[in-house]
């Protein structure tokens, strides 16, 4: 059986188009750069065909048809608003109807500047309203649930939000109630819009009818800097577009990516970017008084590096009494440097039992499983890539990683470890901080934590280390992350790190230098140069480039396929 999809040839506005059978006219036109405007259509929802904005003329059809619900046919001749006066007039009329009851209050609407109604009015209408009667008044600022607020007057009844809850989360909290111009989106009696992905309906709403409860009216879209990045809430790595203003995250939208998150995000990820910024920030290196493991005093970096260089091993026995905990929030590049540090400075084998990456699995509901991964470890897959802690198989890799992490924690608790290094925030989960761990850490000969969390915060394992070195949060770094499907994706920095902190890779490089071992050349002074250095050093990553990763990522499989050397070679073997 030939499973290659048949293609169909047609013309749209006189342009030849060849697309797979079954493609609708909106998507076919998009292939050749022709825009057919639409509101209710969404590529990942069923077709409802209610807005009528996507009308086109098809030769041989008695009247205009809607592009979202018309599949391409061989030799079809299609005209859009660009070549058909009838289509342009139909679109103007559609906009006039939609605007009949829509408030003209763009000046105070959150959607202004990124609103499809505003955009299409300028593009396809620009006609003044002929309606003399008073507009219909409907509910304003109605909470649909804990995260989303609804404005009935701005709603154009496209039903995208309703279909999302019916078809994606299958929670069906929303419906359209009443008839005619009294029609209204609402929740069923006794139900709230409260599912794990509910914030996604705001992204789907083409107008300003749905707003995020926590961000509404906090900024105009044009006053914010929008950064394309990924969510680091779990190893799914949803693609996101984050608005930043005055050093704060002021809105988050999902970025479409067919291979990762379609166009959805979960609420924990979307609303949680700022949870990675500690309430109390560590701003300078701090040394603990050895007396009873209490009291910190400030150091300058050179003193701190000299003290941290005591992590360096003298012999193999020393290495077997060392423990290196890596944060799953480190970028791929930082993981490489940390592994090099462990090997060259501490004598710890990257694949041995004395190094681990923190991972704690969590249970998910069926609804959460639609998108969320059972971890809070965005770059845990890099442990698989490099075989950290002996990880070698994709099968049950999370179980194996969690086990190696717990085993290393137990080695610390039972006093088998005399040198401890924590690289990055959450290198040890707060859930694992117990009396036996903290007293063993206080007894260790050397214990160093690289973290953004202040020493006032006694919940974290860093509080029980001798030396605490200030670094960036995951929101403040750029680099590459590997998601659960082994897809390289770009993490872009959102916020500026305090000037007195340093990236993890730089801190490790300086400690290594203080110990007389060079792991980083002097030319590496920023995240970009670090990336270049890493791909020049690791053969398995040599085909990687930031442009190949691009905005939508690159799978490990594609990277392997494109490598010149043996494609069956294990990536982990390059370390
Ligand atoms: S609230 Fe928005 S997404 Fe929902 S029907 Fe109205 S316009 Fe469409
Ligand atoms: S599923 Fe994971 S990556 Fe996606 S938004 Fe939620 S926490 Fe973030
Ligand atoms: S997009 Fe086709 S009818 Fe709405």
Coordinates of C-alpha atoms and ligand atoms in Angstrom, one line a residue:
X1 CA 0.0 0.0 0.0
X2 CA 1.3 3.4 -0.9
X3 CA 1.1 5.5 2.2
X4 CA 2.4 8.7 0.6
X5 CA -0.5 11.2 0.6
X6 CA -1.8 12.1 -2.8
X7 CA -1.3 15.8 -3.8
X8 CA -3.8 18.0 -5.5
X9 CA -3.1 20.9 -7.9
X10 CA -5.2 24.0 -8.0
X11 CA -4.9 27.8 -8.5
X12 CA -5.6 30.5 -5.9
X13 CA -5.7 34.0 -7.2
X14 CA -4.0 32.7 -10.4
X15 CA -1.1 31.2 -8.4
X16 CA -0.5 27.4 -8.9
X17 CA -0.6 25.5 -5.6
X18 CA 0.1 21.8 -4.9
X19 CA -1.0 20.6 -1.5
X20 CA -1.9 17.2 0.0
X21 CA -5.4 15.9 -0.6
X22 CA -7.8 17.0 2.1
X23 CA -6.1 20.4 2.8
X24 CA -8.7 23.2 3.2
X25 CA -8.5 26.4 1.2
X26 CA -7.3 28.5 4.1
X27 CA -4.2 26.3 4.5
X28 CA -3.7 25.9 0.8
X29 CA -3.7 29.6 0.3
X30 CA -1.3 30.0 3.3
X31 CA 1.2 27.8 1.5
X32 CA 1.6 30.4 -1.2
X33 CA 1.5 33.4 1.0
X34 CA -2.1 34.4 0.4
X35 CA -4.1 35.2 3.5
X36 CA -7.7 34.2 3.7
X37 CA -8.9 35.9 6.9
X38 CA -10.7 33.8 9.6
X39 CA -11.9 33.9 13.1
X40 CA -13.6 30.6 14.1
X41 CA -11.2 28.3 12.2
X42 CA -8.2 26.8 14.2
X43 CA -6.0 24.1 12.7
X44 CA -6.2 22.0 15.9
X45 CA -10.0 22.3 16.5
X46 CA -13.0 21.0 14.6
X47 CA -14.4 23.2 11.9
X48 CA -17.5 25.1 13.0
X49 CA -17.9 27.5 10.0
X50 CA -19.8 30.1 11.9
X51 CA -17.9 33.4 11.4
X52 CA -18.2 33.6 7.6
X53 CA -15.0 35.6 7.4
X54 CA -13.2 33.1 5.2
X55 CA -15.5 33.2 2.2
X56 CA -14.0 32.6 -1.2
X57 CA -15.2 32.3 -4.8
X58 CA -14.7 28.9 -6.4
X59 CA -15.3 28.6 -10.1
X60 CA -18.3 26.5 -10.9
X61 CA -19.9 27.0 -7.4
X62 CA -23.2 28.9 -7.5
X63 CA -22.3 31.1 -4.5
X64 CA -19.4 32.0 -2.2
X65 CA -18.2 29.2 0.0
X66 CA -16.2 29.1 3.3
X67 CA -12.5 28.3 2.9
X68 CA -12.2 26.6 6.3
X69 CA -14.7 23.9 5.3
X70 CA -13.8 23.4 1.7
X71 CA -11.2 20.9 0.8
X72 CA -9.0 21.4 -2.3
X73 CA -10.0 19.6 -5.5
X74 CA -7.9 18.9 -8.6
X75 CA -7.9 21.8 -11.0
X76 CA -10.0 24.0 -8.6
X77 CA -9.9 27.7 -9.4
X78 CA -10.3 29.8 -6.3
X79 CA -10.5 33.6 -5.9
X80 CA -10.0 35.4 -2.6
X81 CA -10.7 39.0 -1.6
X82 CA -7.6 40.0 -3.7
X83 CA -9.2 39.0 -7.0
X84 CA -12.9 38.9 -6.4
X85 CA -15.1 41.9 -5.7
X86 CA -17.9 39.6 -4.4
X87 CA -15.5 38.1 -1.8
X88 CA -14.2 41.5 -0.7
X89 CA -17.8 42.8 -0.4
X90 CA -18.9 39.7 1.6
X91 CA -16.0 40.2 4.0
X92 CA -16.9 43.9 4.5
X93 CA -20.5 42.8 5.2
X94 CA -19.3 40.1 7.6
X95 CA -17.2 42.6 9.5
X96 CA -20.1 45.1 9.6
X97 CA -22.3 42.4 11.2
X98 CA -19.7 41.4 13.7
X99 CA -19.1 45.0 14.7
X100 CA -22.8 45.8 14.9
X101 CA -22.8 45.0 18.6
X102 CA -19.1 45.1 19.3
X103 CA -18.0 48.0 21.6
X104 CA -15.6 50.4 19.9
X105 CA -13.4 50.6 22.9
X106 CA -10.0 49.5 21.6
X107 CA -8.4 52.3 23.6
X108 CA -9.1 50.4 26.8
X109 CA -9.2 46.8 25.5
X110 CA -6.3 44.4 26.4
X111 CA -6.3 42.9 23.0
X112 CA -5.7 46.2 21.1
X113 CA -2.5 45.8 19.1
X114 CA -2.9 42.1 18.6
X115 CA -6.6 41.8 17.9
X116 CA -7.9 40.0 14.7
X117 CA -11.0 42.2 14.7
X118 CA -8.9 45.4 14.7
X119 CA -6.5 44.0 12.1
X120 CA -9.2 42.7 9.7
X121 CA -11.2 45.9 10.0
X122 CA -8.2 47.9 8.9
X123 CA -7.3 45.4 6.2
X124 CA -10.7 44.4 4.8
X125 CA -13.3 47.1 5.7
X126 CA -12.5 50.6 7.0
X127 CA -16.1 51.4 6.5
X128 CA -17.8 53.6 9.1
X129 CA -20.7 51.9 10.9
X130 CA -24.2 52.4 9.4
X131 CA -25.9 51.1 12.6
X132 CA -28.0 53.8 14.3
X133 CA -29.4 51.7 17.1
X134 CA -27.8 51.3 20.5
X135 CA -25.5 48.3 20.8
X136 CA -26.6 45.3 22.7
X137 CA -25.3 45.3 26.3
X138 CA -24.0 42.0 27.8
X139 CA -22.1 40.8 30.8
X140 CA -18.7 42.6 31.5
X141 CA -15.8 41.2 33.5
X142 CA -17.4 37.9 34.4
X143 CA -15.0 35.4 36.0
X144 CA -15.4 32.1 34.2
X145 CA -13.1 30.4 36.7
X146 CA -10.0 31.1 38.8
X147 CA -7.9 32.2 35.8
X148 CA -10.1 33.6 33.1
X149 CA -12.4 36.6 32.9
X150 CA -15.1 37.0 30.2
X151 CA -16.4 40.2 28.5
X152 CA -19.7 39.3 26.8
X153 CA -19.8 42.5 24.6
X154 CA -16.4 41.8 23.0
X155 CA -17.2 38.2 22.2
X156 CA -17.8 37.4 18.5
X157 CA -19.1 33.9 19.3
X158 CA -16.5 32.1 17.3
X159 CA -16.8 29.1 19.7
X160 CA -13.1 28.4 19.7
X161 CA -13.1 28.5 23.6
X162 CA -16.1 26.1 23.7
X163 CA -14.6 23.7 21.2
X164 CA -11.2 23.7 23.1
X165 CA -12.9 22.6 26.3
X166 CA -15.0 20.0 24.4
X167 CA -12.3 18.6 22.2
X168 CA -8.9 19.1 23.8
X169 CA -9.4 19.0 27.6
X170 CA -12.7 17.2 27.2
X171 CA -13.9 19.0 30.3
X172 CA -16.8 20.8 28.5
X173 CA -17.3 23.6 31.0
X174 CA -18.3 26.1 28.4
X175 CA -21.3 26.5 26.1
X176 CA -23.2 29.1 24.1
X177 CA -26.4 30.0 25.8
X178 CA -29.5 31.9 24.4
X179 CA -30.3 32.8 20.8
X180 CA -29.7 35.5 18.3
X181 CA -28.0 38.7 19.6
X182 CA -28.6 37.5 23.1
X183 CA -26.2 34.5 22.5
X184 CA -23.5 34.4 25.2
X185 CA -20.6 32.2 26.2
X186 CA -20.9 30.9 29.7
X187 CA -20.3 28.0 32.0
X188 CA -22.8 25.3 32.8
X189 CA -24.6 25.7 36.2
X190 CA -22.4 24.8 39.1
X191 CA -19.3 24.5 36.9
X192 CA -16.3 26.7 36.6
X193 CA -13.7 26.9 33.8
X194 CA -11.0 25.3 35.9
X195 CA -9.0 22.7 33.9
X196 CA -5.3 22.3 33.8
X197 CA -5.0 24.1 30.4
X198 CA -7.8 26.6 30.8
X199 CA -5.5 29.7 30.2
X200 CA -5.2 28.4 26.6
X201 CA -8.7 29.7 25.8
X202 CA -7.3 33.3 26.1
X203 CA -4.7 32.6 23.4
X204 CA -7.4 31.1 21.2
X205 CA -9.8 34.1 21.6
X206 CA -9.3 36.2 18.4
X207 CA -10.6 39.3 20.2
X208 CA -10.4 40.7 23.8
X209 CA -13.3 38.8 25.2
X210 CA -11.2 36.5 27.4
X211 CA -8.4 37.9 29.6
X212 CA -6.0 36.3 32.1
X213 CA -7.2 37.2 35.6
X214 CA -3.6 37.7 36.8
X215 CA -2.4 39.9 33.9
X216 CA -5.5 41.8 32.6
X217 CA -4.9 45.5 31.9
X218 CA -1.4 45.5 33.3
X219 CA 0.3 46.8 30.2
X220 CA -0.3 47.7 26.5
X221 CA 1.1 45.1 24.2
X222 CA 3.4 47.6 22.5
X223 CA 5.1 48.6 25.7
X224 CA 6.2 45.1 26.4
X225 CA 9.2 43.2 25.0
X226 CA 8.1 39.9 23.6
X227 CA 10.6 37.0 23.8
X228 CA 10.3 33.7 22.0
X229 CA 11.4 31.0 24.4
X230 CA 10.3 27.8 26.0
X231 CA 8.5 27.0 29.3
X232 CA 10.8 25.3 31.9
X233 CA 8.0 24.0 34.0
X234 CA 8.5 20.4 32.9
X235 CA 10.3 18.4 30.2
X236 CA 7.6 19.0 27.6
X237 CA 9.2 22.3 26.8
X238 CA 6.2 24.1 25.5
X239 CA 7.0 26.9 23.1
X240 CA 6.0 30.3 24.5
X241 CA 6.1 34.0 23.8
X242 CA 6.7 35.9 26.9
X243 CA 6.0 39.6 27.4
X244 CA 8.4 41.4 29.8
X245 CA 8.1 44.9 31.1
X246 CA 10.1 46.7 33.8
X247 CA 11.9 43.4 34.7
X248 CA 8.6 41.5 35.2
X249 CA 6.8 38.9 33.2
X250 CA 3.5 40.5 32.3
X251 CA 1.9 38.0 29.9
X252 CA 2.6 34.6 28.4
X253 CA 1.2 33.2 25.2
X254 CA 1.7 29.7 23.7
X255 CA 3.7 29.7 20.5
X256 CA 2.5 27.1 17.9
X257 CA 4.7 24.1 17.5
X258 CA 3.2 21.0 15.8
X259 CA 6.0 18.8 17.3
X260 CA 5.7 20.0 20.9
X261 CA 2.6 21.7 22.2
X262 CA 0.4 22.4 19.2
X263 CA -0.7 25.8 20.6
X264 CA -1.4 24.9 24.2
X265 CA 0.2 25.5 27.5
X266 CA -0.8 24.4 31.0
X267 CA -1.7 26.9 33.7
X268 CA 1.1 25.9 36.0
X269 CA 3.7 26.6 33.3
X270 CA 2.0 29.7 31.8
X271 CA 1.3 31.5 35.1
X272 CA 4.4 30.3 36.8
X273 CA 7.4 31.9 35.1
X274 CA 8.2 34.1 38.0
X275 CA 8.2 31.3 40.5
X276 CA 11.8 30.7 39.5
X277 CA 12.8 34.1 40.8
X278 CA 13.6 33.6 44.5
X279 CA 12.0 35.9 47.1
X280 CA 15.4 36.4 48.7
X281 CA 18.2 36.7 46.2
X282 CA 21.8 35.7 46.8
X283 CA 23.9 38.6 45.6
X284 CA 27.4 37.7 46.7
X285 CA 29.5 34.6 47.7
X286 CA 28.8 33.7 51.3
X287 CA 30.9 31.5 53.6
X288 CA 29.4 29.7 56.6
X289 CA 31.1 29.8 60.0
X290 CA 32.1 26.2 60.8
X291 CA 30.9 26.6 64.4
X292 CA 27.6 24.6 64.6
X293 CA 27.2 25.1 60.9
X294 CA 25.6 28.6 61.4
X295 CA 26.1 32.2 60.4
X296 CA 27.4 33.4 56.9
X297 CA 29.8 36.1 56.0
X298 CA 30.3 37.7 52.6
X299 CA 33.4 37.0 50.5
X300 CA 34.8 38.4 47.3
X301 CA 34.8 36.1 44.3
X302 CA 38.6 35.5 44.4
X303 CA 38.4 34.3 48.0
X304 CA 35.3 32.2 47.2
X305 CA 37.0 30.5 44.2
X306 CA 40.1 29.7 46.2
X307 CA 38.0 28.1 48.9
X308 CA 35.9 26.2 46.4
X309 CA 39.0 24.9 44.7
X310 CA 39.3 22.5 47.7
X311 CA 36.7 20.5 45.8
X312 CA 39.6 19.4 43.6
X313 CA 40.6 15.8 44.0
X314 CA 44.0 14.5 45.0
X315 CA 43.4 10.9 44.2
X316 CA 40.8 8.3 43.2
X317 CA 39.8 7.7 46.8
X318 CA 39.0 11.3 47.1
X319 CA 36.8 11.1 44.0
X320 CA 34.8 8.2 45.4
X321 CA 33.9 10.3 48.4
X322 CA 32.6 13.2 46.2
X323 CA 29.1 13.9 45.2
X324 CA 28.0 16.2 42.3
X325 CA 24.3 17.2 42.1
X326 CA 23.2 18.8 38.9
X327 CA 20.1 21.0 38.5
X328 CA 17.7 19.9 35.7
X329 CA 17.4 23.7 35.0
X330 CA 21.0 23.8 33.7
X331 CA 21.2 24.3 29.9
X332 CA 22.8 21.7 27.8
X333 CA 25.9 23.8 27.6
X334 CA 26.1 24.2 31.4
X335 CA 25.6 20.4 31.8
X336 CA 28.6 19.9 29.5
X337 CA 30.8 22.2 31.6
X338 CA 29.6 20.7 34.9
X339 CA 30.5 17.2 33.6
X340 CA 33.9 18.5 32.5
X341 CA 34.4 20.1 36.0
X342 CA 33.4 16.9 37.7
X343 CA 35.8 14.8 35.6
X344 CA 38.8 17.2 35.3
X345 CA 38.7 18.9 38.7
X346 CA 37.0 16.4 41.1
X347 CA 38.0 13.2 39.3
X348 CA 34.3 12.1 39.2
X349 CA 33.3 10.1 36.2
X350 CA 30.3 11.6 34.4
X351 CA 28.8 8.1 34.0
X352 CA 29.6 6.9 37.5
X353 CA 27.4 6.8 40.7
X354 CA 29.0 10.0 42.2
X355 CA 27.1 12.4 39.9
X356 CA 23.4 12.7 39.5
X357 CA 20.8 15.1 38.1
X358 CA 17.8 15.9 40.3
X359 CA 14.6 14.4 39.2
X360 CA 11.4 13.7 41.2
X361 CA 8.5 12.2 39.3
X362 CA 5.0 13.3 40.0
X363 CA 1.5 11.8 39.4
X364 CA -0.6 13.5 36.7
X365 CA -4.3 13.4 36.1
X366 CA -5.6 12.3 32.7
X367 CA -6.3 15.9 31.9
X368 CA -2.8 17.0 32.8
X369 CA -1.3 14.1 30.8
X370 CA -2.6 15.8 27.6
X371 CA 0.5 18.1 27.8
X372 CA 2.4 18.0 31.1
X373 CA 5.3 15.6 31.7
X374 CA 5.6 13.8 35.0
X375 CA 8.5 15.8 36.2
X376 CA 9.6 19.4 36.9
X377 CA 12.9 18.9 35.1
X378 CA 13.0 20.8 31.8
X379 CA 16.5 19.5 30.8
X380 CA 16.5 16.1 32.4
X381 CA 16.8 14.5 29.0
X382 CA 20.4 15.8 28.8
X383 CA 21.2 13.2 31.5
X384 CA 20.1 10.6 29.0
X385 CA 22.1 12.2 26.2
X386 CA 25.3 12.1 28.2
X387 CA 24.6 9.0 30.2
X388 CA 24.8 10.8 33.5
X389 CA 24.9 8.4 36.4
X390 CA 25.1 5.5 34.0
X391 CA 21.8 6.2 32.2
X392 CA 21.8 4.4 28.9
X393 CA 18.3 3.4 27.8
X394 CA 15.3 5.5 26.9
X395 CA 13.1 2.8 28.5
X396 CA 12.0 4.0 32.0
X397 CA 14.7 6.6 31.9
X398 CA 13.0 8.8 34.5
X399 CA 12.9 5.9 37.0
X400 CA 16.6 5.2 36.4
X401 CA 17.5 8.9 36.8
X402 CA 15.4 9.3 40.0
X403 CA 17.0 6.2 41.4
X404 CA 20.6 7.3 40.7
X405 CA 19.7 10.7 42.3
X406 CA 18.2 9.1 45.4
X407 CA 21.2 6.7 45.7
X408 CA 23.6 9.6 45.7
X409 CA 21.5 11.4 48.3
X410 CA 21.7 8.3 50.5
X411 CA 25.4 8.2 50.1
X412 CA 25.6 11.7 51.5
X413 CA 23.1 10.9 54.3
X414 CA 25.1 7.8 55.4
X415 CA 28.4 9.8 55.7
X416 CA 30.1 8.2 52.7
X417 CA 30.7 11.6 51.0
X418 CA 33.1 14.3 52.1
X419 CA 32.9 16.7 49.2
X420 CA 29.5 18.0 47.9
X421 CA 28.9 20.2 44.9
X422 CA 25.4 21.5 44.0
X423 CA 25.3 23.1 40.6
X424 CA 22.3 25.3 39.9
X425 CA 18.9 25.9 41.6
X426 CA 17.1 22.7 42.7
X427 CA 20.2 20.6 42.3
X428 CA 18.7 18.9 45.4
X429 CA 14.9 19.2 45.7
X430 CA 13.6 20.9 48.8
X431 CA 11.5 17.7 49.3
X432 CA 14.7 15.8 50.0
X433 CA 16.1 18.1 52.6
X434 CA 15.8 16.2 55.9
X435 CA 17.8 16.1 59.1
X436 CA 20.0 13.2 58.1
X437 CA 21.0 15.0 54.8
X438 CA 21.6 18.4 56.4
X439 CA 23.6 17.1 59.3
X440 CA 25.7 15.0 56.9
X441 CA 26.3 18.1 54.7
X442 CA 27.4 20.1 57.7
X443 CA 29.9 17.4 58.6
X444 CA 31.3 17.2 55.0
X445 CA 34.9 18.5 54.5
X446 CA 33.8 20.7 51.6
X447 CA 30.3 21.6 50.5
X448 CA 29.6 24.2 47.8
X449 CA 26.3 25.3 46.3
X450 CA 25.9 27.4 43.2
X451 CA 22.4 28.9 43.5
X452 CA 20.3 32.0 43.1
X453 CA 18.6 31.5 46.5
X454 CA 19.5 33.7 49.4
X455 CA 21.0 32.4 52.6
X456 CA 17.8 33.5 54.5
X457 CA 16.0 30.6 52.8
X458 CA 16.6 27.6 55.0
X459 CA 14.3 25.4 53.0
X460 CA 16.9 24.6 50.4
X461 CA 20.0 22.3 50.6
X462 CA 22.2 25.3 49.8
X463 CA 21.6 26.6 53.3
X464 CA 23.6 23.7 54.7
X465 CA 26.7 24.2 52.5
X466 CA 29.9 25.9 53.6
X467 CA 30.1 28.0 50.6
X468 CA 27.2 29.5 48.6
X469 CA 27.9 31.2 45.2
X470 CA 25.4 33.5 43.5
X471 CA 24.2 32.5 40.0
X472 CA 21.3 33.2 37.6
X473 CA 17.8 31.8 37.5
X474 CA 16.5 29.8 34.6
X475 CA 14.7 33.0 33.5
X476 CA 18.0 34.8 33.2
X477 CA 19.9 32.4 31.0
X478 CA 20.0 31.6 27.3
X479 CA 21.0 28.2 25.9
X480 CA 19.7 24.9 24.6
X481 CA 17.4 22.5 26.4
X482 CA 16.6 19.0 25.4
X483 CA 12.9 18.1 25.9
X484 CA 11.4 14.7 26.7
X485 CA 11.1 13.8 23.1
X486 CA 14.8 14.5 22.6
X487 CA 14.2 17.8 20.8
X488 CA 16.8 20.6 21.1
X489 CA 15.1 23.9 21.8
X490 CA 16.3 27.4 22.5
X491 CA 15.8 28.9 25.8
X492 CA 16.1 32.7 25.7
X493 CA 16.8 35.0 28.6
X494 CA 13.8 37.0 29.8
X495 CA 15.1 38.9 32.8
X496 CA 18.5 40.5 33.6
X497 CA 20.5 38.8 36.3
X498 CA 21.8 41.0 39.1
X499 CA 25.3 42.3 38.1
X500 CA 27.0 40.6 41.1
X501 CA 25.9 37.1 40.1
X502 CA 27.7 34.9 37.5
X503 CA 26.5 32.1 35.3
X504 CA 27.1 28.5 36.5
X505 CA 29.5 27.8 33.7
X506 CA 31.6 30.8 34.5
X507 CA 31.7 30.0 38.2
X508 CA 32.8 26.4 37.5
X509 CA 35.5 27.7 35.0
X510 CA 36.9 30.0 37.6
X511 CA 37.0 27.4 40.4
X512 CA 38.7 25.1 38.0
X513 CA 41.3 27.8 37.2
X514 CA 41.8 28.4 40.9
X515 CA 42.5 24.7 41.3
X516 CA 45.0 24.9 38.4
X517 CA 42.9 23.1 35.9
X518 CA 41.6 24.8 32.7
X519 CA 38.2 23.7 31.5
X520 CA 37.1 26.9 29.7
X521 CA 39.1 29.1 27.3
X522 CA 39.3 32.8 28.1
X523 CA 37.4 33.7 24.9
X524 CA 34.2 32.2 26.3
X525 CA 32.5 35.2 27.9
X526 CA 28.8 34.8 27.1
X527 CA 26.2 32.2 26.5
X528 CA 26.6 32.3 22.7
X529 CA 30.3 31.8 22.8
X530 CA 29.8 29.0 25.3
X531 CA 27.5 27.3 22.8
X532 CA 30.1 27.6 20.1
X533 CA 32.8 26.2 22.3
X534 CA 30.6 23.2 23.3
X535 CA 29.8 22.2 19.7
X536 CA 33.4 22.6 18.8
X537 CA 34.4 20.3 21.6
X538 CA 31.8 17.5 21.4
X539 CA 31.8 15.6 18.2
X540 CA 28.2 14.4 18.7
X541 CA 26.9 18.0 18.8
X542 CA 29.1 19.3 16.0
X543 CA 26.3 19.5 13.5
X544 CA 24.2 21.5 15.9
X545 CA 23.8 25.3 15.3
X546 CA 21.4 27.9 16.8
X547 CA 20.0 28.5 13.3
X548 CA 19.3 24.8 12.8
X549 CA 17.5 24.7 16.1
X550 CA 15.7 27.9 15.0
X551 CA 12.4 28.9 16.6
X552 CA 10.8 25.4 16.5
X553 CA 13.6 23.1 17.6
X554 CA 15.5 20.2 16.1
X555 CA 15.1 16.6 17.0
X556 CA 18.1 14.5 18.0
X557 CA 17.1 12.1 15.3
X558 CA 17.5 14.8 12.6
X559 CA 20.8 15.8 14.1
X560 CA 22.0 12.2 13.9
X561 CA 20.7 11.7 10.4
X562 CA 22.7 14.8 9.3
X563 CA 25.9 13.8 10.9
X564 CA 28.7 12.8 8.5
X565 CA 30.1 10.1 10.9
X566 CA 28.4 6.9 11.8
X567 CA 24.8 7.5 12.6
X568 CA 24.5 4.5 14.9
X569 CA 27.1 5.9 17.3
X570 CA 25.8 6.6 20.8
X571 CA 25.8 10.2 21.7
X572 CA 26.7 9.4 25.2
X573 CA 29.9 7.8 24.1
X574 CA 31.2 11.2 23.0
X575 CA 31.6 12.2 26.6
Ligands
LIG1 S1 -14.9 34.3 24.1 FE1 -13.5 34.6 22.4 S2 -13.0 32.5 21.8 FE2 -14.9 32.4 23.0 S3 -16.5 32.5 21.5 FE3 -16.2 34.6 22.2 S4 -14.7 35.4 20.8 FE4 -14.7 33.2 20.5
LIG2 S1 3.3 21.4 30.0 FE1 5.2 21.7 31.0 S2 6.4 22.9 29.5 FE2 4.2 23.0 28.9 S3 3.4 24.9 29.8 FE3 3.0 23.2 31.2 S4 4.8 23.2 32.6 FE4 5.3 24.4 30.9
LIG3 S1 -13.2 30.7 9.6 FE1 -14.5 29.9 8.1 S2 -16.4 30.4 8.8 FE2 -15.1 31.1 10.3

